[in-house]
Short mmCIF file of C-alpha atoms in Angstrom, two decimals:
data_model
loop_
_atom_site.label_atom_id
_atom_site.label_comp_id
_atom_site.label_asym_id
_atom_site.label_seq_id
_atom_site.Cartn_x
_atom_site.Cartn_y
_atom_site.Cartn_z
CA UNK M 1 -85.45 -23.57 59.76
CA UNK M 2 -87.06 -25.86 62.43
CA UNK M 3 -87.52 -24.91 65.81
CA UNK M 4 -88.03 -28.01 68.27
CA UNK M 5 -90.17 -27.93 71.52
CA UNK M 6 -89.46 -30.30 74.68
CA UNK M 7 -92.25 -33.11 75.02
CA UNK M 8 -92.66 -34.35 79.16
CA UNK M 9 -95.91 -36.35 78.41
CA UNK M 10 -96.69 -39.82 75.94
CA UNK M 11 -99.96 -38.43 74.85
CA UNK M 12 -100.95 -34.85 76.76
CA UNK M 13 -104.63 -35.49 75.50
CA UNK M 14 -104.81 -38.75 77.82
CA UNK M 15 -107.12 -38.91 81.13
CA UNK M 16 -104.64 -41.06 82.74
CA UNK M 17 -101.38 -41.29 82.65
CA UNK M 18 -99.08 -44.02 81.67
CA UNK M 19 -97.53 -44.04 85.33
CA UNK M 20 -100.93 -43.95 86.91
CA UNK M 21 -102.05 -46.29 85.01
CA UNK M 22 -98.24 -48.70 85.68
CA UNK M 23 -99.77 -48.20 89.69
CA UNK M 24 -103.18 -48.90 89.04
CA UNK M 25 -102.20 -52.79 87.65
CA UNK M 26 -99.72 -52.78 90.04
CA UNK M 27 -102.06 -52.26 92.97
CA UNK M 28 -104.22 -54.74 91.30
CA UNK M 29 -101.74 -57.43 90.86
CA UNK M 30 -100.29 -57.24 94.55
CA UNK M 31 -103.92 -57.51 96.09
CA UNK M 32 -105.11 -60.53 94.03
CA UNK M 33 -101.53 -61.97 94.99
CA UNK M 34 -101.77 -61.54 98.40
CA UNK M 35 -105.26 -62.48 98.97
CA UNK M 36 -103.87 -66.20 97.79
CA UNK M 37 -100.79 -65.95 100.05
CA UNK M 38 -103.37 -64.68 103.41
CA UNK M 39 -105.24 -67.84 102.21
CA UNK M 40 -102.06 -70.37 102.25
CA UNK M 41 -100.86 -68.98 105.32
CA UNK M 42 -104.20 -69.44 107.17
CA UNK M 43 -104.69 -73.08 105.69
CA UNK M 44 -101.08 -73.93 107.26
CA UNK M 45 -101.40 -72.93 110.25
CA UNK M 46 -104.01 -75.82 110.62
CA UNK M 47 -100.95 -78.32 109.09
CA UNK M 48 -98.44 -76.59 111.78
CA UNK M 49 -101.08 -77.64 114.74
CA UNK M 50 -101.41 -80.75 112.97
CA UNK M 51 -98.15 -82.25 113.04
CA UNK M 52 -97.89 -81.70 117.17
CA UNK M 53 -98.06 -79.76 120.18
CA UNK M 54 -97.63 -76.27 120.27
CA UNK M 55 -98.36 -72.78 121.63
CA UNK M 56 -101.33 -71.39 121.38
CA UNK M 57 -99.89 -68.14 121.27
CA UNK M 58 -98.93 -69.63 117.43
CA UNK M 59 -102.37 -69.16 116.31
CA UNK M 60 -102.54 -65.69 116.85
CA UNK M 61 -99.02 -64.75 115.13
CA UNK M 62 -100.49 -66.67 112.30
CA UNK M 63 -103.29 -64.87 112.05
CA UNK M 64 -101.37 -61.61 111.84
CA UNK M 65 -98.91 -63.14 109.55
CA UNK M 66 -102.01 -64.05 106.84
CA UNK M 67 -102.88 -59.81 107.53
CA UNK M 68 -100.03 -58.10 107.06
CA UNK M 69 -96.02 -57.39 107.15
CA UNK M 70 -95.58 -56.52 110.82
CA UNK M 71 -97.65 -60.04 111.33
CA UNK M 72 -95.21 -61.85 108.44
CA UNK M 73 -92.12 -60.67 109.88
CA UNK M 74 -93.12 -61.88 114.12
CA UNK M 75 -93.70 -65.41 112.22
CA UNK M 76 -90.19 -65.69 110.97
CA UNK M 77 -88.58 -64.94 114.12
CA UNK M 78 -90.69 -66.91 116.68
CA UNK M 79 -92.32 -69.70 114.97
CA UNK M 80 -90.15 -72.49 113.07
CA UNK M 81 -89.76 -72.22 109.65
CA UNK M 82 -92.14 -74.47 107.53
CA UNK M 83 -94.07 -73.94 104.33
CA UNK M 84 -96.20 -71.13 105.67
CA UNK M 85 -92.41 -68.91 106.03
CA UNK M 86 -92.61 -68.73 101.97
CA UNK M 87 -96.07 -66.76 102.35
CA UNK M 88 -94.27 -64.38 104.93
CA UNK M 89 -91.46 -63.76 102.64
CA UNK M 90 -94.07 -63.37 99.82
CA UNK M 91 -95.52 -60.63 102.25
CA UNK M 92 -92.51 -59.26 103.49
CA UNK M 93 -91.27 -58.45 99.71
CA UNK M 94 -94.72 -57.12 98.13
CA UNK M 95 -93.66 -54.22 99.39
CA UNK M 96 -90.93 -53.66 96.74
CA UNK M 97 -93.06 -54.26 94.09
CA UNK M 98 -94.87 -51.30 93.22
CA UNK M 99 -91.65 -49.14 93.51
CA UNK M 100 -89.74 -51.68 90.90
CA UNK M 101 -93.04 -52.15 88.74
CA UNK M 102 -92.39 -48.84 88.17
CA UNK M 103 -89.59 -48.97 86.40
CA UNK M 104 -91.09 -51.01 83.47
CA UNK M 105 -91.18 -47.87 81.27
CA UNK M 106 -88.78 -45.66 81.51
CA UNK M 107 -89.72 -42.11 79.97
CA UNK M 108 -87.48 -39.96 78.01
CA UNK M 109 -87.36 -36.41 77.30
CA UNK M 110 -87.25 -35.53 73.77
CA UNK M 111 -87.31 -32.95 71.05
CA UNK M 112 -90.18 -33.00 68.57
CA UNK M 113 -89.14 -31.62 65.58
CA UNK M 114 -91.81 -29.10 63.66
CA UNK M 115 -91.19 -27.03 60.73
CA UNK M 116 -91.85 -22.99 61.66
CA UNK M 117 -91.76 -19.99 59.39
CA UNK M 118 -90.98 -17.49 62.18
CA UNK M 119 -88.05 -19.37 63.37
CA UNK M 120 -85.37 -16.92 61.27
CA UNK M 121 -81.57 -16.25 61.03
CA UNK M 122 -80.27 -13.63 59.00
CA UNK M 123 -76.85 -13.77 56.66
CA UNK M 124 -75.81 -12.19 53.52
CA UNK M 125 -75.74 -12.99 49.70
CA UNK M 126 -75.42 -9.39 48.38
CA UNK M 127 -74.52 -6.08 49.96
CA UNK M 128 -75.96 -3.01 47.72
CA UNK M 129 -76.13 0.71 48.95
CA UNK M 130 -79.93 1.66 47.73
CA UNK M 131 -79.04 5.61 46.98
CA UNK M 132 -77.92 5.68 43.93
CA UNK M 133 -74.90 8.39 42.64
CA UNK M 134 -75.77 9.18 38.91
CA UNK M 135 -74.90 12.77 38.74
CA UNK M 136 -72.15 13.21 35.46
CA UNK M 137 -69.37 14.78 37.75
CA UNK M 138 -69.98 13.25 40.83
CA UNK M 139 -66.88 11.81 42.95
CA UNK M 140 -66.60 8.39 44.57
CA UNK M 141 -66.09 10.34 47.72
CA UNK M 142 -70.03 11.46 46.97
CA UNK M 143 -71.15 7.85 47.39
CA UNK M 144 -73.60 7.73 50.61
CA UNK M 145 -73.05 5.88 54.30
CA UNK M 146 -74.90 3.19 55.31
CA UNK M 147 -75.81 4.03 58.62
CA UNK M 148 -76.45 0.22 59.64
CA UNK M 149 -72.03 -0.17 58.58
CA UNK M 150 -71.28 2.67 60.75
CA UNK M 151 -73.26 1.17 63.39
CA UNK M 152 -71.37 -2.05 62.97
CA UNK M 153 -68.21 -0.22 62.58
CA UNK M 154 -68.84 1.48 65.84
CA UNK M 155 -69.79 -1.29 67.42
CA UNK M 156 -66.60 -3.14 66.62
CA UNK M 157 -64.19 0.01 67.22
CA UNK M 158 -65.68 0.26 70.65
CA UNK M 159 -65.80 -3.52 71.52
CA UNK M 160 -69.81 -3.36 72.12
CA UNK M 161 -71.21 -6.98 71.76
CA UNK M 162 -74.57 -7.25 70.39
CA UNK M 163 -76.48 -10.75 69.51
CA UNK M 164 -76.64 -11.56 65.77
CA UNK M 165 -80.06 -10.86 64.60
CA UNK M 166 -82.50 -13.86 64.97
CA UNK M 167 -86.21 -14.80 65.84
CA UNK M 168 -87.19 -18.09 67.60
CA UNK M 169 -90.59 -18.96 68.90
CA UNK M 170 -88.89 -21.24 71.47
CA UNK M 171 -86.13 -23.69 71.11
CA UNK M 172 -85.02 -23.39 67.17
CA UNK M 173 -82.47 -25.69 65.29
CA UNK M 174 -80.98 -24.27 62.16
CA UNK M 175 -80.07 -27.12 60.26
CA UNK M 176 -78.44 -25.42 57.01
CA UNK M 177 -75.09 -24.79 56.44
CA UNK M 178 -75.32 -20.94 55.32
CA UNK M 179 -72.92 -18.81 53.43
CA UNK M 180 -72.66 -15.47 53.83
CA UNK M 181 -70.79 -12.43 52.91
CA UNK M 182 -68.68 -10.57 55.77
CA UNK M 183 -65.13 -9.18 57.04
CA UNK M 184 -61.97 -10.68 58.47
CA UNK M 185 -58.95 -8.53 59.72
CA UNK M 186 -55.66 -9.10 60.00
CA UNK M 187 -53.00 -7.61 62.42
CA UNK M 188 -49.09 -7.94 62.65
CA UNK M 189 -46.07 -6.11 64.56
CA UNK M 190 -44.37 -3.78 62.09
CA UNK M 191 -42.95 -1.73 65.14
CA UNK M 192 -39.05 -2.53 63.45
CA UNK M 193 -40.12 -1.72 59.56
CA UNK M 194 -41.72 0.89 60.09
CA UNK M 195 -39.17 3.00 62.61
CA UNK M 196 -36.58 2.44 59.46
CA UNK M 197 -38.79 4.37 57.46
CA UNK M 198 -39.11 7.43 59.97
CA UNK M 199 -38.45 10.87 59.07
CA UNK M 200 -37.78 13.46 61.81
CA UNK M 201 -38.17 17.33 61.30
CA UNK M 202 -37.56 20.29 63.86
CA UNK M 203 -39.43 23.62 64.72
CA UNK M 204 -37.73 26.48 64.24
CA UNK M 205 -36.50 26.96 67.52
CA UNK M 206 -35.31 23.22 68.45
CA UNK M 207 -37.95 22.36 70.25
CA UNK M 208 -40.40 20.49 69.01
CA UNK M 209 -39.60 16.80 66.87
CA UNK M 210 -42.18 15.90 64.56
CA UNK M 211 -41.13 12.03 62.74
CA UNK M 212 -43.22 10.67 60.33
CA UNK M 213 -43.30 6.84 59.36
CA UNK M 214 -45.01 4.73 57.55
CA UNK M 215 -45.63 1.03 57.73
CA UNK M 216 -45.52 -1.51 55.61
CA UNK M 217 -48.93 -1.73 54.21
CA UNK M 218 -48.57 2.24 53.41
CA UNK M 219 -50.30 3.46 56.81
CA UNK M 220 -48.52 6.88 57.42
CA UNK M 221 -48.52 7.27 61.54
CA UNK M 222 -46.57 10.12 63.57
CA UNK M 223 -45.07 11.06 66.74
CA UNK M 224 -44.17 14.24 68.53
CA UNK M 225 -41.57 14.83 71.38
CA UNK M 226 -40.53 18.08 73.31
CA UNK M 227 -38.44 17.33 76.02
CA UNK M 228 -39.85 17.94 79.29
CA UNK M 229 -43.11 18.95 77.51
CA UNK M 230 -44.91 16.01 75.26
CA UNK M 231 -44.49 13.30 73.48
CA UNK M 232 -47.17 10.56 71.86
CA UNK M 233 -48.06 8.31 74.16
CA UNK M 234 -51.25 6.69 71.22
CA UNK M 235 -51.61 7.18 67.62
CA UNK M 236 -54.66 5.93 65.29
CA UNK M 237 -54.32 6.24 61.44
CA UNK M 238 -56.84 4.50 58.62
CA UNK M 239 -55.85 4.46 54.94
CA UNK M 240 -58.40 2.77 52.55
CA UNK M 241 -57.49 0.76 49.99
CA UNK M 242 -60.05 1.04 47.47
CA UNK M 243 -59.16 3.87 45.31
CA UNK M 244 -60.47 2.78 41.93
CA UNK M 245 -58.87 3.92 38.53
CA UNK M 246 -61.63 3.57 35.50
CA UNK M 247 -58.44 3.52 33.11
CA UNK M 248 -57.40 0.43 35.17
CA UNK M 249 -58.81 -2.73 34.23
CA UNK M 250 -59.96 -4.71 37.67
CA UNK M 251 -59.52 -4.66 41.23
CA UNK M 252 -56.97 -2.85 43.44
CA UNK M 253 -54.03 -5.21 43.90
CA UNK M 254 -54.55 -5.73 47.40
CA UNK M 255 -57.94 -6.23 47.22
CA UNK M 256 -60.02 -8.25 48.86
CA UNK M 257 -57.85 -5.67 51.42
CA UNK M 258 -60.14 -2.69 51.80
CA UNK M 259 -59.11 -0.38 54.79
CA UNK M 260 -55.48 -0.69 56.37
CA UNK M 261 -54.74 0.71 60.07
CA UNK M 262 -52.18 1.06 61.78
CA UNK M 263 -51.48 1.96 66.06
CA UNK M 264 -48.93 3.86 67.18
CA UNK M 265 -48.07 3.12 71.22
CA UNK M 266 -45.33 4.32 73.71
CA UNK M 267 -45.11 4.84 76.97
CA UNK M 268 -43.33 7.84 78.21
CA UNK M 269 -41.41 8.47 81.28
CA UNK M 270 -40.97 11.23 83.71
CA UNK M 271 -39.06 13.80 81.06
CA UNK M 272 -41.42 12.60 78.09
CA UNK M 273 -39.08 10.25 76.65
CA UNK M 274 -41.13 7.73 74.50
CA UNK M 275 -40.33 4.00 76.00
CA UNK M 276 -41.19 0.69 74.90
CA UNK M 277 -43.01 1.39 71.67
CA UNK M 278 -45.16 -0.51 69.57
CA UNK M 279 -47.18 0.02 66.43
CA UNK M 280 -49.15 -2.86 65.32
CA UNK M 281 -50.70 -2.74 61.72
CA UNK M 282 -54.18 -4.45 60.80
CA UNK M 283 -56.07 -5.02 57.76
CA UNK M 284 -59.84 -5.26 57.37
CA UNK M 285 -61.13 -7.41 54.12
CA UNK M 286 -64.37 -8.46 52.48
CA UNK M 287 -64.56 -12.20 53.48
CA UNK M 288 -66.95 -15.23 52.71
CA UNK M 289 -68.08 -17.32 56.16
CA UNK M 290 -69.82 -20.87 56.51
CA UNK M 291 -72.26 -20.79 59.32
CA UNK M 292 -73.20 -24.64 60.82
CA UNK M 293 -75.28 -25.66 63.94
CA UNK M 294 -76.93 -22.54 64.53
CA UNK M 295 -79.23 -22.89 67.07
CA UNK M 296 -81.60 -20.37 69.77
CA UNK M 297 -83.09 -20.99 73.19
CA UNK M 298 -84.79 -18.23 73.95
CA UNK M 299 -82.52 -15.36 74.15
CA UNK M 300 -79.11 -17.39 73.82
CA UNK M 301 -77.91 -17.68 70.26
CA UNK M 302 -75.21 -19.53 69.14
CA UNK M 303 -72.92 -21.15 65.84
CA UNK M 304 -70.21 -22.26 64.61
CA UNK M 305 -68.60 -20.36 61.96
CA UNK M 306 -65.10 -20.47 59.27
CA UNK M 307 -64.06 -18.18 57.03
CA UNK M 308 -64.41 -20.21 53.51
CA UNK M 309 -60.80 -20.76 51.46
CA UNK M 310 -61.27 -20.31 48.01
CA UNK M 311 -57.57 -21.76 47.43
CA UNK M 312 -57.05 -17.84 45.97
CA UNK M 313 -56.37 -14.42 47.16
CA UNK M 314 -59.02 -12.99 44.97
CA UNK M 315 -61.66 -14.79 44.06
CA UNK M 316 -63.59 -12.05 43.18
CA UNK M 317 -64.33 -10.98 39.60
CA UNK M 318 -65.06 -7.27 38.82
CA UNK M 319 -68.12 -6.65 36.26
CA UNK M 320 -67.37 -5.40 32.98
CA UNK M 321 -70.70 -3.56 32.57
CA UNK M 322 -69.26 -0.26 31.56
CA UNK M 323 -72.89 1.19 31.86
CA UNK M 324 -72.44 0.95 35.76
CA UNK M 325 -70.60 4.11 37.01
CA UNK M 326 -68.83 2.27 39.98
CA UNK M 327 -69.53 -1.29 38.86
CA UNK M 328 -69.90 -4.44 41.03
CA UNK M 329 -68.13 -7.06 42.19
CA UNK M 330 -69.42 -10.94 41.94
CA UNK M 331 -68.29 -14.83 42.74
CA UNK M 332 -70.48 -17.02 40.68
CA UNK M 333 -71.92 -20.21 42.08
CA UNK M 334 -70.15 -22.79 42.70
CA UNK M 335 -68.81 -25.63 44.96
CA UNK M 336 -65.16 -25.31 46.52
CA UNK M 337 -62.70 -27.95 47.71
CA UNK M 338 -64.12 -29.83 50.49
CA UNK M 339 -67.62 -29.87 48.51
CA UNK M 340 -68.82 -26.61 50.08
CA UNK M 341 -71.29 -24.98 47.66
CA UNK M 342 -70.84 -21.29 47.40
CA UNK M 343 -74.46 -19.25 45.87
CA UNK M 344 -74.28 -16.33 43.85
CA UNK M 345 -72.40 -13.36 46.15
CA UNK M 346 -72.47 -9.95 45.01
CA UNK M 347 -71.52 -6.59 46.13
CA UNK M 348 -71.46 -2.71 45.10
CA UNK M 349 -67.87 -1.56 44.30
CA UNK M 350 -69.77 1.87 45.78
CA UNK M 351 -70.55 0.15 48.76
CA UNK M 352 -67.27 -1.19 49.27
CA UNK M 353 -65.84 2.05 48.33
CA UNK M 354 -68.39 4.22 50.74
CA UNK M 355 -67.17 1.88 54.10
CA UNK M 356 -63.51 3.09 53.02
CA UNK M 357 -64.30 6.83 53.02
CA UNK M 358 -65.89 6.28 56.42
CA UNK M 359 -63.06 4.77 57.99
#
């Protein structure tokens, strides 16, 4: 874990700066130049007199010219050019220099890279309920919530975003990969399989339709109808998948499924009649996830993550420590195709188990 902070200066200790100190030679250079170039331009004057007549009003614009630019410039456009019009050019294009001297160095802002310990991400290797179940006739429906899953449950039922848990001093760079445990879900139409399957029933009286169907992953949803009356217009049903038989050797065979839903949706019209429906049916699984160039700036977090293919369904072995009311379930280290290397991941069949009772 490295954070990084943004360096503006060479040395921030230094009196002077390096650009001061570009303008400070600069300045120096340009006066000891032009102190020869006043001098040339005041000894040729004497050689312009020299070689003939001419005005007197010459002596003055060479005098000027030897001072300055506005001097240099009234010496190229009324006096002949001769050998003192180099020294007025020389003048004329000092001024140039300072701006282009200071492009000589050309300063960069960087990232300077320092180790931190309070720079921190969080992720997952094992998932373990604390409160422990040890009573002789206790049920697996007895196992404990975790109220930081329901939170996250609730969370994701009720489409709240929160930021992933972090802590950066500044600008941090994560430069791991990291594996850690989590959940991926599925979701499919099943509106056709599962209306095959329906069962209708009346009341007594011929009023009332009650149909029950269920879908394909064994989610039982239902409707009602009474004509003029009601009908289901939404339907919500959650079936886990983790029932766990001691007399049966490993895992459910649709683990790493653990909770199945499934939506029921119409839309009735004026009389109640159900119209256009839909049920959609979702899965929710225990997953493994790569996380690579995670990285903070104050409060923005960000990082790209994959869900890691072990090539199997199950990769998950189930522990054969019969001591272990409820067990646990384990993927040993290793490294996958593509050279990823997976670390020890464990989990609590309880824990799995406790997050299907609450859905």
């Amino acid at each position: 874990m490295h954070p990084s902070e943004a360096a503006h200066d060479i040395d921030p200790n230094s009196c002077i700066s390096l650009n001061a100190t570009v303008s400070i030679l600069t300045t120096a250079c340009t006066t000891a130049l032009m102190y020869g170039v006043s001098t040339f331009i005041g000894q040729s004057k004497w050689l312009h007199f020299k070689n003939g007549p001419r005005k007197l009003a010459d002596f003055e614009t060479f005098d000027e010219a030897s001072r300055g630019v506005r001097g240099s410039i009234l010496l190229l456009t009324t006096v002949k050019w001769n050998i003192a019009t180099i020294g007025a050019f020389i003048t004329i294009l000092r001024l140039a220099f300072s701006p282009f001297a200071q492009q000589v160095v050309l300063i960069k802002q960087r990232d300077i890279i320092s180790p931190s310990d309070t720079a921190t991400l969080g992720y997952a290797h094992n998932y373990t309920i604390n409160k422990q179940v040890n009573l002789f006739n206790s049920r697996i429906e007895s196992i404990p919530q975790d109220p930081d899953m329901q939170s996250a449950v609730y969370q994701g039922l009720y489409g709240i975003n929160t930021t992933e848990p972090f802590n950066c001093p500044g600008r941090c760079l994560w430069t791991g990969p990291y594996i850690s445990l989590g959940f991926s879900t599925q979701c499919r139409n099943v509106t056709q399989e599962t209306l095959q399957t329906a069962t209708c029933e009346e009341d007594g009286n011929g009023v009332l339709e009650r149909c029950n169907m269920t879908t394909p992953g064994g989610v039982v949803v239902a409707s009602l109808f009474a004509f003029t009356d009601l009908s289901t217009a939404y339907y919500l049903n959650a079936s886990s998948l983790m029932a766990f038989v001691p007399s049966t050797p490993g895992l459910p065979p649709t683990f790493p499924e653990i909770v199945g839903f499934a939506i029921y949706r119409s839309s009735p019209d004026a009389n109640f009649q159900m119209r256009n429906i839909n049920i959609t049916e979702f899965s929710l699984s225990l997953a493994v996830y790569e996380y690579r160039g995670a990285n903070a700036n104050g409060s923005d977090f960000s990082f790209e993550s994959r869900q890691v293919d072990f090539g199997v369904k199950n990769p998950w072995t189930l522990s054969n420590n019969t001591s272990d009311k409820y067990q646990r379930i384990y993927i040993n280290e290793t490294i996958i195709s593509g050279g990823i290397y997976i670390p020890i991941l464990e989990m609590s069949y309880r824990s799995l188990e406790a997050l299907g009772n609450f859905y």
